[in-house]
Short mmCIF file of C-alpha atoms in Angstrom, two decimals:
data_model
loop_
_atom_site.label_atom_id
_atom_site.label_comp_id
_atom_site.label_asym_id
_atom_site.label_seq_id
_atom_site.Cartn_x
_atom_site.Cartn_y
_atom_site.Cartn_z
CA MET A 1247 1.70 -66.60 -14.12
CA ASP A 1248 -1.37 -68.04 -12.13
CA ASN A 1249 -0.97 -69.93 -9.21
CA ALA A 1250 -1.67 -72.91 -10.75
CA SER A 1251 1.15 -72.16 -13.37
CA LEU A 1252 3.48 -72.09 -10.48
CA GLN A 1253 2.37 -75.34 -8.85
CA SER A 1254 2.67 -77.03 -12.33
CA LEU A 1255 6.28 -75.28 -13.14
CA LEU A 1256 7.41 -76.07 -9.10
CA LYS A 1257 6.03 -80.34 -9.70
CA ARG A 1258 8.03 -80.20 -13.01
CA LEU A 1259 11.13 -78.59 -11.33
CA CYS A 1260 11.15 -81.44 -8.76
CA ASN A 1261 10.56 -84.19 -11.23
CA VAL A 1262 13.77 -83.09 -13.02
CA LEU A 1263 15.35 -82.98 -9.83
CA TRP A 1264 14.42 -86.23 -8.58
CA SER A 1265 15.44 -87.83 -12.12
CA ALA A 1266 18.75 -86.65 -11.59
CA ASN A 1267 18.72 -88.07 -8.31
CA VAL A 1268 19.17 -84.86 -6.41
CA THR A 1269 17.45 -86.27 -3.32
CA ASN A 1270 18.33 -83.83 -0.32
CA PRO A 1271 15.23 -81.46 0.52
CA ILE A 1272 17.46 -78.78 0.64
CA THR A 1273 19.03 -78.46 -2.61
CA TYR A 1274 15.37 -78.50 -3.52
CA VAL A 1275 14.73 -75.94 -1.68
CA THR A 1276 18.01 -74.05 -2.55
CA GLN A 1277 17.33 -74.41 -6.16
CA ILE A 1278 13.25 -73.62 -6.15
CA SER A 1279 14.50 -70.18 -4.09
CA TYR A 1280 16.74 -68.88 -7.01
CA LEU A 1281 14.52 -69.23 -9.27
CA LEU A 1282 11.19 -67.67 -7.57
CA PHE A 1283 13.95 -65.15 -6.17
CA LEU A 1284 14.40 -64.04 -9.98
CA LYS A 1285 10.52 -63.97 -10.75
CA MET A 1286 9.66 -61.74 -7.93
CA LEU A 1287 13.01 -58.87 -8.64
CA GLU A 1288 11.38 -58.86 -11.82
CA GLU A 1289 8.27 -58.47 -9.80
CA MET A 1290 9.92 -55.85 -8.08
CA GLU A 1291 11.73 -53.90 -10.16
CA THR A 1292 8.16 -53.13 -12.85
CA ASP A 1293 6.27 -52.36 -9.82
CA GLN A 1294 9.05 -49.69 -9.12
CA ARG A 1295 9.12 -48.55 -12.28
CA ASP A 1296 5.59 -48.28 -12.80
CA THR A 1297 5.21 -46.22 -9.53
CA ASN A 1298 8.61 -44.08 -9.81
CA SER A 1299 6.96 -42.67 -12.92
CA SER A 1300 3.98 -41.50 -12.39
CA ASN A 1301 6.25 -40.00 -9.94
CA GLY A 1302 8.67 -38.42 -12.59
CA ARG A 1303 11.94 -40.88 -10.59
CA THR A 1304 13.91 -42.87 -12.62
CA THR A 1305 14.43 -45.97 -11.52
CA PRO A 1306 17.88 -48.38 -10.99
CA GLN A 1307 17.24 -51.08 -13.54
CA LEU A 1308 18.23 -54.58 -12.21
CA PHE A 1309 18.25 -56.17 -15.59
CA THR A 1310 20.37 -54.30 -17.70
CA VAL A 1311 24.01 -54.39 -18.83
CA ILE A 1312 26.26 -53.74 -16.03
CA ARG A 1313 30.33 -53.59 -16.39
CA ILE A 1314 31.96 -56.05 -13.17
CA ASP A 1315 35.85 -56.41 -12.61
CA GLU A 1316 36.47 -55.27 -16.64
CA GLU A 1317 33.35 -57.35 -18.29
CA GLU A 1318 29.64 -56.60 -19.17
CA VAL A 1319 27.46 -58.61 -18.09
CA ASP A 1320 23.74 -58.77 -19.37
CA PHE A 1321 21.69 -59.52 -16.38
CA ALA A 1322 18.81 -58.98 -19.03
CA LYS A 1323 18.98 -62.74 -19.69
CA LEU A 1324 18.06 -63.78 -15.70
CA ARG A 1325 14.95 -61.63 -16.00
CA TRP A 1326 12.23 -64.16 -15.38
CA SER A 1327 10.14 -63.66 -18.33
CA VAL A 1328 13.08 -63.99 -21.21
CA LEU A 1329 14.24 -66.96 -19.13
CA THR A 1330 11.12 -68.81 -18.99
CA SER A 1331 10.11 -68.68 -22.74
CA ASP A 1332 13.31 -69.54 -24.06
CA PRO A 1333 12.49 -72.72 -25.62
CA ASP A 1334 16.04 -74.14 -25.20
CA ASN A 1335 16.20 -75.54 -22.12
CA ASP A 1336 20.07 -76.45 -22.58
CA ARG A 1337 20.54 -71.88 -23.36
CA MET A 1338 18.36 -71.27 -20.02
CA LEU A 1339 20.73 -73.68 -18.17
CA ARG A 1340 23.97 -72.24 -19.11
CA THR A 1341 22.42 -68.54 -18.49
CA LEU A 1342 21.50 -70.14 -14.88
CA ARG A 1343 25.07 -71.31 -14.56
CA ASP A 1344 26.79 -68.73 -15.49
CA LEU A 1345 24.25 -65.05 -14.94
CA LEU A 1346 22.93 -66.18 -11.21
CA PRO A 1347 26.88 -66.01 -9.36
CA LYS A 1348 27.20 -62.60 -11.05
CA LEU A 1349 24.69 -61.71 -8.63
CA ALA A 1350 26.76 -61.67 -5.53
CA LEU A 1351 28.50 -58.67 -7.04
CA HIS A 1352 25.19 -56.67 -8.57
CA PRO A 1353 25.67 -52.89 -7.77
CA ALA A 1354 21.59 -52.12 -7.49
CA LEU A 1355 21.05 -55.51 -4.95
CA SER A 1356 21.50 -55.15 -1.66
CA PRO A 1357 23.85 -56.48 0.99
CA ALA A 1358 21.74 -58.87 1.83
CA ALA A 1359 19.99 -59.89 -1.61
CA ARG A 1360 23.81 -59.94 -3.68
CA ALA A 1361 24.69 -62.38 0.20
CA LEU A 1362 21.53 -64.82 -1.07
CA PHE A 1363 23.74 -65.99 -5.08
CA GLU A 1364 27.66 -65.81 -2.83
CA ASP A 1365 28.80 -69.06 -3.83
CA SER A 1366 25.35 -70.10 -5.59
CA ALA A 1367 25.02 -72.79 -7.91
CA ILE A 1368 22.85 -74.78 -10.32
CA VAL A 1369 22.18 -78.33 -9.95
CA ILE A 1370 19.19 -78.93 -12.45
CA PRO A 1371 21.21 -81.17 -15.07
CA ASP A 1372 21.13 -80.33 -18.25
#
């Protein structure tokens, strides 16, 4: 995704939030930060995989099925490329609402990254 596409997406998100009477700038920043962090995680995972494959090392996968508290959680649905290619906006929002808080329990994320998602909630309306 190039800068122009990202700017367009951010403007659309701001318009959606504004239309839903979400007017607090801190809420805007929080919601958009969650999404940007998902994009960054996918890019970092891809870069690490490419680097490690040339060195013969394996890369811990973030966007895979993980068992958390006796539940199988499919984090692949949170991959930026999967989220943004889903034409069903309601399903995308359900995925974000259901899985984003569970990133706080993901064993492959650093403690600082997990802390970002503690008590996370998506307020973007349906």
